[in-house]
Structure formats: C-alpha cells, structure tokens
Coordinates of C-alpha atoms in Angstrom, one line a residue:
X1 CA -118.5 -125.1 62.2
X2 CA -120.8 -126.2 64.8
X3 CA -118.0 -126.7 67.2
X4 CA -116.0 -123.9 66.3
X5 CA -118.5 -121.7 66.4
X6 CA -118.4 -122.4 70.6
X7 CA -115.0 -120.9 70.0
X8 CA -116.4 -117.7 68.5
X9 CA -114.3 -118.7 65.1
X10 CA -117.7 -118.8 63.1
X11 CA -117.4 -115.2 61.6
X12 CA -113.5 -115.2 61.5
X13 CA -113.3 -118.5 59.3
X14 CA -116.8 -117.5 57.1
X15 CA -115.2 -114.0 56.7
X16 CA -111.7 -112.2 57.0
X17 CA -109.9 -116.2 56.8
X18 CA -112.5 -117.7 54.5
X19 CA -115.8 -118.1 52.3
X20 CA -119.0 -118.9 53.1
X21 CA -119.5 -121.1 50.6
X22 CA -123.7 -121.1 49.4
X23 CA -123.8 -123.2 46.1
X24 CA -123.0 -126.7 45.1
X25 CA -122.1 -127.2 41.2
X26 CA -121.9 -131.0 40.3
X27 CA -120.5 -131.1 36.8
X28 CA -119.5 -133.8 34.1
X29 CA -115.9 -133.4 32.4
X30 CA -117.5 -131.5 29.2
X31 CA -118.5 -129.3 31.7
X32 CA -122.1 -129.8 31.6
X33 CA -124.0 -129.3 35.0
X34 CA -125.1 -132.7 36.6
X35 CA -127.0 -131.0 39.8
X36 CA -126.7 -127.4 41.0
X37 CA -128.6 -126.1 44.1
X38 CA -128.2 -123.7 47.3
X39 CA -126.7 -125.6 50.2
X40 CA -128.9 -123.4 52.7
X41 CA -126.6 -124.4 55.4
X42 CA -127.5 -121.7 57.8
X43 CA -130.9 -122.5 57.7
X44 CA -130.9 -126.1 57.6
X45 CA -128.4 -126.7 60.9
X46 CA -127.8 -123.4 62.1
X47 CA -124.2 -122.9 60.9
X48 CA -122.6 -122.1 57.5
X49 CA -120.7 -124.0 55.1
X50 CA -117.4 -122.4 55.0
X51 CA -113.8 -123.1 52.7
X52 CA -110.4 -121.9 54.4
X53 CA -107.3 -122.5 54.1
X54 CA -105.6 -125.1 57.2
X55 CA -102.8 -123.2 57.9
X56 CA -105.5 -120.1 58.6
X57 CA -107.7 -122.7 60.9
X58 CA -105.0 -123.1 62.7
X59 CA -103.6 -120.2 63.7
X60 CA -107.3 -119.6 64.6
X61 CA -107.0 -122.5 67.3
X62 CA -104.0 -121.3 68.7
X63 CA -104.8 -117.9 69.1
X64 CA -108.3 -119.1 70.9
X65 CA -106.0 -121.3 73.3
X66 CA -104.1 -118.9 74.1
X67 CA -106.7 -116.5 75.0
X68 CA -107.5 -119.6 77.8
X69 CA -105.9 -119.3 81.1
X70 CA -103.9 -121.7 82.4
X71 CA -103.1 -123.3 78.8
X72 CA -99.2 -123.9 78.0
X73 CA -98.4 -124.5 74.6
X74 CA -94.9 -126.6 73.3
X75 CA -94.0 -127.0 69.7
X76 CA -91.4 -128.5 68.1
X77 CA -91.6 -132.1 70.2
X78 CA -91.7 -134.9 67.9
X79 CA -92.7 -138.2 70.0
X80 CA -90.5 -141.3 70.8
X81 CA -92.3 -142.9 73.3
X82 CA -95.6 -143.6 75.2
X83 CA -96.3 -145.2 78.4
X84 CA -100.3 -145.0 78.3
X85 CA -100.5 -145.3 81.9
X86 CA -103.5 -147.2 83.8
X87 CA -106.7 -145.6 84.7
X88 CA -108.8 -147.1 87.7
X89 CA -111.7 -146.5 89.3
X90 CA -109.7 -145.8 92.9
X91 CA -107.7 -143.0 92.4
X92 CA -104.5 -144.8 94.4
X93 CA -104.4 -147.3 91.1
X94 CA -104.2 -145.1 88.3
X95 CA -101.1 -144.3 86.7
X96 CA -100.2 -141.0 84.5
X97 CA -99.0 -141.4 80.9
X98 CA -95.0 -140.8 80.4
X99 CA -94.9 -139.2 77.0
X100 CA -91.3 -138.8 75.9
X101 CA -90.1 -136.8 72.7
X102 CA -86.8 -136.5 70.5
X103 CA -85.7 -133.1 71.9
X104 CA -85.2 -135.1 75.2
X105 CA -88.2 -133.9 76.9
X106 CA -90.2 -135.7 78.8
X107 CA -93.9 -135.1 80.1
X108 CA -96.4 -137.0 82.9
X109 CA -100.4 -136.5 81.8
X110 CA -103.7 -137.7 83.3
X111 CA -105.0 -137.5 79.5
X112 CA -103.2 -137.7 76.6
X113 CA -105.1 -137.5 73.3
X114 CA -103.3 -138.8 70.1
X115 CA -104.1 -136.5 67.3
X116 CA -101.0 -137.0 65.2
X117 CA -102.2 -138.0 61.6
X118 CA -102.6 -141.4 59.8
X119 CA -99.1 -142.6 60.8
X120 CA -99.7 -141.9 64.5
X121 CA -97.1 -142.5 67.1
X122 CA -99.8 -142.5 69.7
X123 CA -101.7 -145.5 67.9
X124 CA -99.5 -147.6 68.0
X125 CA -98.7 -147.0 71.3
X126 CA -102.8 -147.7 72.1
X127 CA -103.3 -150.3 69.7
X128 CA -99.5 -152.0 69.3
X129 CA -97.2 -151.9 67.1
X130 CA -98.4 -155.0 65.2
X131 CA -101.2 -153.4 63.8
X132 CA -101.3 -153.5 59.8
X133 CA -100.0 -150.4 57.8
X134 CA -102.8 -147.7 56.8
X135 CA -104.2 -149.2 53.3
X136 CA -103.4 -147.1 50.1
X137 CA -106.7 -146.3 47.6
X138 CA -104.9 -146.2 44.7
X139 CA -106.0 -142.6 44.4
X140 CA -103.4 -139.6 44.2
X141 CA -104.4 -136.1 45.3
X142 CA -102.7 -133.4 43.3
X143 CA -103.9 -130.2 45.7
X144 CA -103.1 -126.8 45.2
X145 CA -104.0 -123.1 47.3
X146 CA -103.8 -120.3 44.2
X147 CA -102.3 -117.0 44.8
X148 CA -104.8 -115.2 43.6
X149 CA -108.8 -116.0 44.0
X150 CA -109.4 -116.6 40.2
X151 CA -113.0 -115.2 40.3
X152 CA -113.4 -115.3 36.4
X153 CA -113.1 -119.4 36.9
X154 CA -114.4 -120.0 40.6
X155 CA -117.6 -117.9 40.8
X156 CA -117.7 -116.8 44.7
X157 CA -119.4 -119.0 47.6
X158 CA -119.5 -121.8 44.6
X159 CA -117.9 -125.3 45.4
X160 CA -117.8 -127.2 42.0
X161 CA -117.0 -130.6 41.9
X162 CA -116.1 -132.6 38.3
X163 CA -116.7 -136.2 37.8
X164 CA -115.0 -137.9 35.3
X165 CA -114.9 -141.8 35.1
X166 CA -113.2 -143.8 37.2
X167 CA -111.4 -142.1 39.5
X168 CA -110.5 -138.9 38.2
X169 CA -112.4 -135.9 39.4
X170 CA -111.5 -132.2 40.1
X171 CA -113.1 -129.8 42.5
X172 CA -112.7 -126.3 43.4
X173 CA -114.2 -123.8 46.1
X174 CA -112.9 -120.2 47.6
X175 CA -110.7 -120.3 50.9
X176 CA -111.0 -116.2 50.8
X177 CA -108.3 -114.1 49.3
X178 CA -107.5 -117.6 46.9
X179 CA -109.5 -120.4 45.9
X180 CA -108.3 -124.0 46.4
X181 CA -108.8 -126.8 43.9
X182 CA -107.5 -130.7 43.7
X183 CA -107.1 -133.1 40.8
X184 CA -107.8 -137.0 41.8
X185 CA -106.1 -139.8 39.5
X186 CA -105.3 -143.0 40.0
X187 CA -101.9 -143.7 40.6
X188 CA -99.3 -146.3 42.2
X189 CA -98.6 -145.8 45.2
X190 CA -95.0 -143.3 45.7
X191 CA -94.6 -142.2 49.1
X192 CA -91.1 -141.0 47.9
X193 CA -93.4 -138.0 45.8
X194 CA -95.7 -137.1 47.9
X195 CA -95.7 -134.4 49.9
X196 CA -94.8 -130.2 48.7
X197 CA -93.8 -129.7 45.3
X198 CA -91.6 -126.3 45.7
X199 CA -89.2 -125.5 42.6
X200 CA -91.3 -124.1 39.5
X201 CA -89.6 -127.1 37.7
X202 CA -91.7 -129.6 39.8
X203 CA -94.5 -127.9 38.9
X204 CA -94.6 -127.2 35.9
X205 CA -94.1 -131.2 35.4
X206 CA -96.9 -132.0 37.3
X207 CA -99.4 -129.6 35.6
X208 CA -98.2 -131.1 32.3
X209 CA -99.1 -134.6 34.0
X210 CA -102.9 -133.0 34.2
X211 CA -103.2 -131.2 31.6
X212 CA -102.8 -135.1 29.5
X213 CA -104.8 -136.5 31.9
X214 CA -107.5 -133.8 32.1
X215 CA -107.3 -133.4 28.1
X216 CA -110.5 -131.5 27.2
X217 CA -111.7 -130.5 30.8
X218 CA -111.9 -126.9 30.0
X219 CA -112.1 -125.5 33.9
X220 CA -109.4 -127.9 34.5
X221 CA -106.8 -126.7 31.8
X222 CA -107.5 -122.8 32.8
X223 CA -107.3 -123.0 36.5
X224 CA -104.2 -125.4 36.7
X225 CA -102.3 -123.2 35.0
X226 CA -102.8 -120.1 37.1
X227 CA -100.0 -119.1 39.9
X228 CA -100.4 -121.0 43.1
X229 CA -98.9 -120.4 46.6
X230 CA -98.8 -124.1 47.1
X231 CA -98.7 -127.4 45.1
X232 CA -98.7 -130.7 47.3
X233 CA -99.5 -134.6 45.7
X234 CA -100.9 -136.7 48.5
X235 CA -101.1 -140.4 48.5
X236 CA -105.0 -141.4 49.8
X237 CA -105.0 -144.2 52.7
X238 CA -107.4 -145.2 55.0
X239 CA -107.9 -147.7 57.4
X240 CA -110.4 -150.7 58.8
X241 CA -113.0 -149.1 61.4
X242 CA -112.2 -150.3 64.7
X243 CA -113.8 -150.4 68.2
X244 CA -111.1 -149.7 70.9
X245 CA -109.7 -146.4 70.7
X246 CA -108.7 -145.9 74.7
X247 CA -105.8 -147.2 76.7
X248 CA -104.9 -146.5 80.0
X249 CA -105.3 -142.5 80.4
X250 CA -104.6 -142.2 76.5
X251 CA -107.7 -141.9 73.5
X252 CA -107.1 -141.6 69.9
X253 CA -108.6 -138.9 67.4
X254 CA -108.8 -137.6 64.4
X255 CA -107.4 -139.4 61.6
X256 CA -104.9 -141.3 64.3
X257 CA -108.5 -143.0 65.1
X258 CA -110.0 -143.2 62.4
X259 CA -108.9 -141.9 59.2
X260 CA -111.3 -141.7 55.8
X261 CA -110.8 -140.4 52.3
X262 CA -111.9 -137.4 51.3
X263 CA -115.2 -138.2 49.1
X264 CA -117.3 -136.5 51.2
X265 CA -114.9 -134.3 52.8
X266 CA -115.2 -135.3 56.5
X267 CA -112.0 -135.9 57.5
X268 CA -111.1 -132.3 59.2
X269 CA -115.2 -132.7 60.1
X270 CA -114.8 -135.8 61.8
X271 CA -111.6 -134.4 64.3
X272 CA -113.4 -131.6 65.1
X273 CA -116.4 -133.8 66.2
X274 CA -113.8 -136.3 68.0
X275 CA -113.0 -133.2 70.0
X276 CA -116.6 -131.8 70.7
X277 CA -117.5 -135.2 71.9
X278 CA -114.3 -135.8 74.0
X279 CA -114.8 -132.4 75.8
X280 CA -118.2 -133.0 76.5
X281 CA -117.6 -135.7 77.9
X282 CA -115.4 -134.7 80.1
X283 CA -117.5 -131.8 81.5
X284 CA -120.5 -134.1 81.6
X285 CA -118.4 -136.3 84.1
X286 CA -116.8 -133.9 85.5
X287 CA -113.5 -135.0 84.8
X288 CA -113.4 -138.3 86.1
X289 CA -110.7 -139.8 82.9
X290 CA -111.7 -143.5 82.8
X291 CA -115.6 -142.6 82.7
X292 CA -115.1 -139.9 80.1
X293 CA -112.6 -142.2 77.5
X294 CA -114.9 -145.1 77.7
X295 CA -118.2 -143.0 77.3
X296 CA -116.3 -140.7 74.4
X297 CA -115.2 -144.3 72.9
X298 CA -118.9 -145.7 72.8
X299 CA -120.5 -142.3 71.1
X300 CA -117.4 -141.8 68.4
X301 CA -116.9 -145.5 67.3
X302 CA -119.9 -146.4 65.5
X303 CA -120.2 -142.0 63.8
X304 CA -116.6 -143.0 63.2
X305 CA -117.7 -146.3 61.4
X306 CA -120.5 -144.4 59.7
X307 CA -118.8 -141.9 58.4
X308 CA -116.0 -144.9 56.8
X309 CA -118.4 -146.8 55.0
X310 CA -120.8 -143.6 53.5
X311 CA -117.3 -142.5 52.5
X312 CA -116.2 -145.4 50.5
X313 CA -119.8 -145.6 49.2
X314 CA -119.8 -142.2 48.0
X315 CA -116.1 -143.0 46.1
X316 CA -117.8 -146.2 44.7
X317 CA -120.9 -144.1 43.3
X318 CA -118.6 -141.0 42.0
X319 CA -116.0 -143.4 40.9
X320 CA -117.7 -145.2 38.5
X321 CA -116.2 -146.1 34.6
X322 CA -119.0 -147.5 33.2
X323 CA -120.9 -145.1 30.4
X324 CA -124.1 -146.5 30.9
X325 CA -124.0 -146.3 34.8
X326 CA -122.7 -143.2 35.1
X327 CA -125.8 -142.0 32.8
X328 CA -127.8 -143.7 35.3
X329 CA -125.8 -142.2 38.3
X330 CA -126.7 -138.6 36.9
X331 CA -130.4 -139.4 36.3
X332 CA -130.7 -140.2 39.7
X333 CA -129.0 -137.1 41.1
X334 CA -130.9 -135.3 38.8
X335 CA -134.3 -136.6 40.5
X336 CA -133.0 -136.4 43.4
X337 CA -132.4 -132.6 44.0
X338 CA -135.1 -132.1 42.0
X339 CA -137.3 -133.5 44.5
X340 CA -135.2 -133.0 48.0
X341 CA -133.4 -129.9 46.7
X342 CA -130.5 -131.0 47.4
X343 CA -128.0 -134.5 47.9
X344 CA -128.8 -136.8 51.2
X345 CA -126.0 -134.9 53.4
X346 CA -128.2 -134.2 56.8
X347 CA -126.9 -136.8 58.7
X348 CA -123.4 -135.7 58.5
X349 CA -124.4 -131.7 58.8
X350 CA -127.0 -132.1 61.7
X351 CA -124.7 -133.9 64.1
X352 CA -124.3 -131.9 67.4
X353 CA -121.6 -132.8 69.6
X354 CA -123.4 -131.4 72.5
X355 CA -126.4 -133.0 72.0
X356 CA -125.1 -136.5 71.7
X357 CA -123.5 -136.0 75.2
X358 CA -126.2 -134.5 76.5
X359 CA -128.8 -137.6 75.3
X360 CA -126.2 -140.5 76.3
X361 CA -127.2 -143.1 78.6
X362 CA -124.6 -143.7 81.5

C-alpha cells in the first residue's frame, strides 16, 4: 500500500475496489479464537491494510499508466524469445534487448523487466534454460471470490484465518462488494486441475471435496456453500532463493524472481516492493541501466531471501499435526499478543521502498 499509495490508489483500493481490513481473527477448526487483535495499520506504518480483488488492482494500474504521458501499452503478446542484450559502462558497448512474441512482433528495449509469473519466459532467458523446475509444496489452494459479501459469516474489515493440523487451514477477509476465502489441503501434485473451475458441475464436486475434508468446521461448511463469481484450485510452488537476478539490460521480478507461498501473504507484497525498489533506483541514478540493475539486485536479493525463509517458517509453525505442539503453538501466540498486541509482522509492514534507496551505499 505503501507503494501504491505514490500512485494515489490508497483510497480507491481501501474504498470503492476494496476493504480496509482493521481486525485479525486467528481461530482453531472448532472455531474457537486462538488470538484476536486490531492490526492498527495506519498507525503503525502509515498505510492501511487493505483486501481487493486482483482483477480490480489491476485495472487500477492500467488506468494510472495510462494517465502517464508518453506510456504505450500492448496486450495480447505472449513471449518466444529474448536476447538480454549487454549493458556496459561505455555507452558504444551496450546492446538493447530483442524481445520477440508469438503474434510475430518484435520489440528492441534498454530495460526489460521480467514479471511473468513462476513459469517465466524471461527467467529462463536470465538464468538459462537448465535451471530446475519450480518445486511443488504439496499444498493445494482451493480459492474462491463470492458474489455476494456474506456479512452474516465475514464480519466487515475482519481477516479470519483457521488452523487445522497439518496443512489444512481456511481463511477469509472482504475484497468490497464480496469477500474472498481459500481452503489449503494437501494434495498430489495435478497441474492438469488447476486452474478455473467454470461449469456448476465442477463446483459443486469440489465443494463436496471440502465439505469431507473440512467435516465439522462450521464457518467452513456455511461459507463454501454460498454463490461465488469464481472458483480456481491452484497448485503451491516455490523456488530456491537465488542471488543473480540481472542480465544484460534485462532484471527479474515478482514471482519470475523470486516466488514464495502464501503463508504470510507476500507474494503480491513482495512485486510491488520489487517495483518500488527498481524505480528508485533508476531515479536515484538517473537512468544509467547497468548502475540501477546491479544496485536494484543487491537491495532485493537478500528482502527476497528473507521473505522465503520467514515464509516457510511461518508454514512449518501453522502447519503443524502434532496435538501437543499445536497446544503449545497457541499458548505462545496467546502470550504473545497479549504482551505485543499483536503477531511479530513489522519487519515485513515497515519496509519503505524509498527509504532503502535513499540509505544505499554506492
């Protein structure tokens, strides 16, 4: 929100797109309240915590880009090829990128910045094809957007997360006009599944699936049953951090960089920092590519890495089957917020793009 808000999409995505979202509700699967507290965003880091739906993000992006002059926009290129160029301190020796797409287009760039998903053409075009696969987790994501906002189950500006053992776990949160919610399971791995479930067939099949698996979660068992305007399953991947990100006049972002599962819910987070940092960077050096990949490179790998290994920490801590340790788990949290107020988050919530440019040593 931080970074958006230098868009002036702060009020847009808290308001008419979305909900600012105030509480945090950590529940077990009888439904009994683990912790509960106010996430005081706004006054803790200056921006709010805010739920909305992706589609609506970006559509606000667009619309802000196009309000920039001198910005083209193309849609509809699927990539083929990359030719990452060679950047050089003398201007004479650097090379542009050649970036050429299905359609038969074909484009020259003096910075290209791959931002194309998990299974990123660009990466492999930075880091070679060789590289191993994305890993799987084990972990299927059923996610669905409601059509209507269910207030009666999802109280307003409440995010409510369920912990079951192992891991299966359910959360839920306002994106506006609906609310959003998503049921993790383990699962084998079934790329052939994943993706939109459309006929009310599919559907229904699937919300029998959870309604066996989520037997006796009682928020569960209401709110899956309710209408939706979307059903997706999603297969969870990630990756190994790594610490070269830049080739020739081409950088990596988003999860095309480094991509993490959702336990904390940073991945959107984390490409929206990528992009703070890589414009800042940029202006700091006043455009001079080479400078501004490598400098962007040294500030996002090791926040990058950070972010990886609290993720997979946080899965490991809400993932756990034991009885006895997940008692222990929820005495801790319990103490915890009882003392602090509220789970360690400030680290990820206090980073400022602009600042971390700003202090960097050249």
């Amino acid at each position: 929100m931080r970074v958006l808000s230098r868009l002036g999409l702060t009020e847009a995505l808290t308001g008419q797109a979305g909900e600012e979202l105030l509480d945090f509700n950590l529940l077990d699967s009888a439904g009994e309240t683990i912790v509960s507290f106010k996430q005081r965003a706004r006054e803790r880091y200056g921006h709010p915590a805010a739920g909305f739906r992706r589609y609506r993000l970006r559509a606000a992006l667009l619309e802000a880009a196009r309000r920039e002059p001198g910005v083209t926009l193309h849609s509809g290129h699927r990539l083929v090829s990359l030719d990452c160029g060679e950047s050089a301190a003398s201007t004479a020796a650097a090379r542009p990128a050649t970036l050429v797409f299905e359609n038969g287009a074909s484009f020259t760039a003096d910075l290209v910045v791959g931002c194309d998903g998990i299974r990123s053409r660009v990466r492999a075009a930075v880091r070679g094809a060789g590289e191993p696969p994305p890993r799987y987790t084990g972990t299927e994501e059923v996610i669905c957007v409601t059509r209507a906002r269910n207030e009666d189950l999802v109280a307003r500006s409440g995010l409510n997360l369920i912990l079951g053992s192992g891991p299966r776990q359910f959360g839920t949160y306002g994106v506006g006009s609906e609310c959003m919610w998503f049921a993790s399971r383990r699962r084998p791995e079934s790329r052939d599944s994943w993706g939109a479930i459309k006929t009310p067939q599919e559907q229904e099949a699937v919300r029998q699936e959870l309604l066996e698996e989520f037997k006796g979660w009682t928020l569960v068992e209401q709110l899956v049953q309710r209408d939706v305007d979307i059903m997706m399953r999603v297969g969870i991947y990630d990756r190994p951090a790594v610490s070269d990100w830049v080739r020739g006049v081409v950088t990596l972002a988003g999860d095309a960089a480094s991509p993490i599962p959702p336990n904390l819910g940073q991945g959107g987070n984390k490409a929206l920092e990528d992009a703070g940092v890589l414009v800042g960077c940029m202006k700091r050096l006043r455009g001079d590519v080479p400078a501004a990949l490598q400098l962007y490179q040294r500030l996002r790998v090791p926040r990058a890495a950070a972010l990886l290994g609290d993720t997979r920490a946080g899965g490991e801590v809400s993932g756990l089957d034991s009885p006895f340790f997940i008692a222990v788990r929820n005495t801790l949290l319990r103490a915890f917020v009882g003392i602090t107020g509220g789970l360690p988050l400030g680290w990820l919530w206090s980073y400022d793009t602009e600042r971390v440019v700003r202090e960097a040593r050249l």
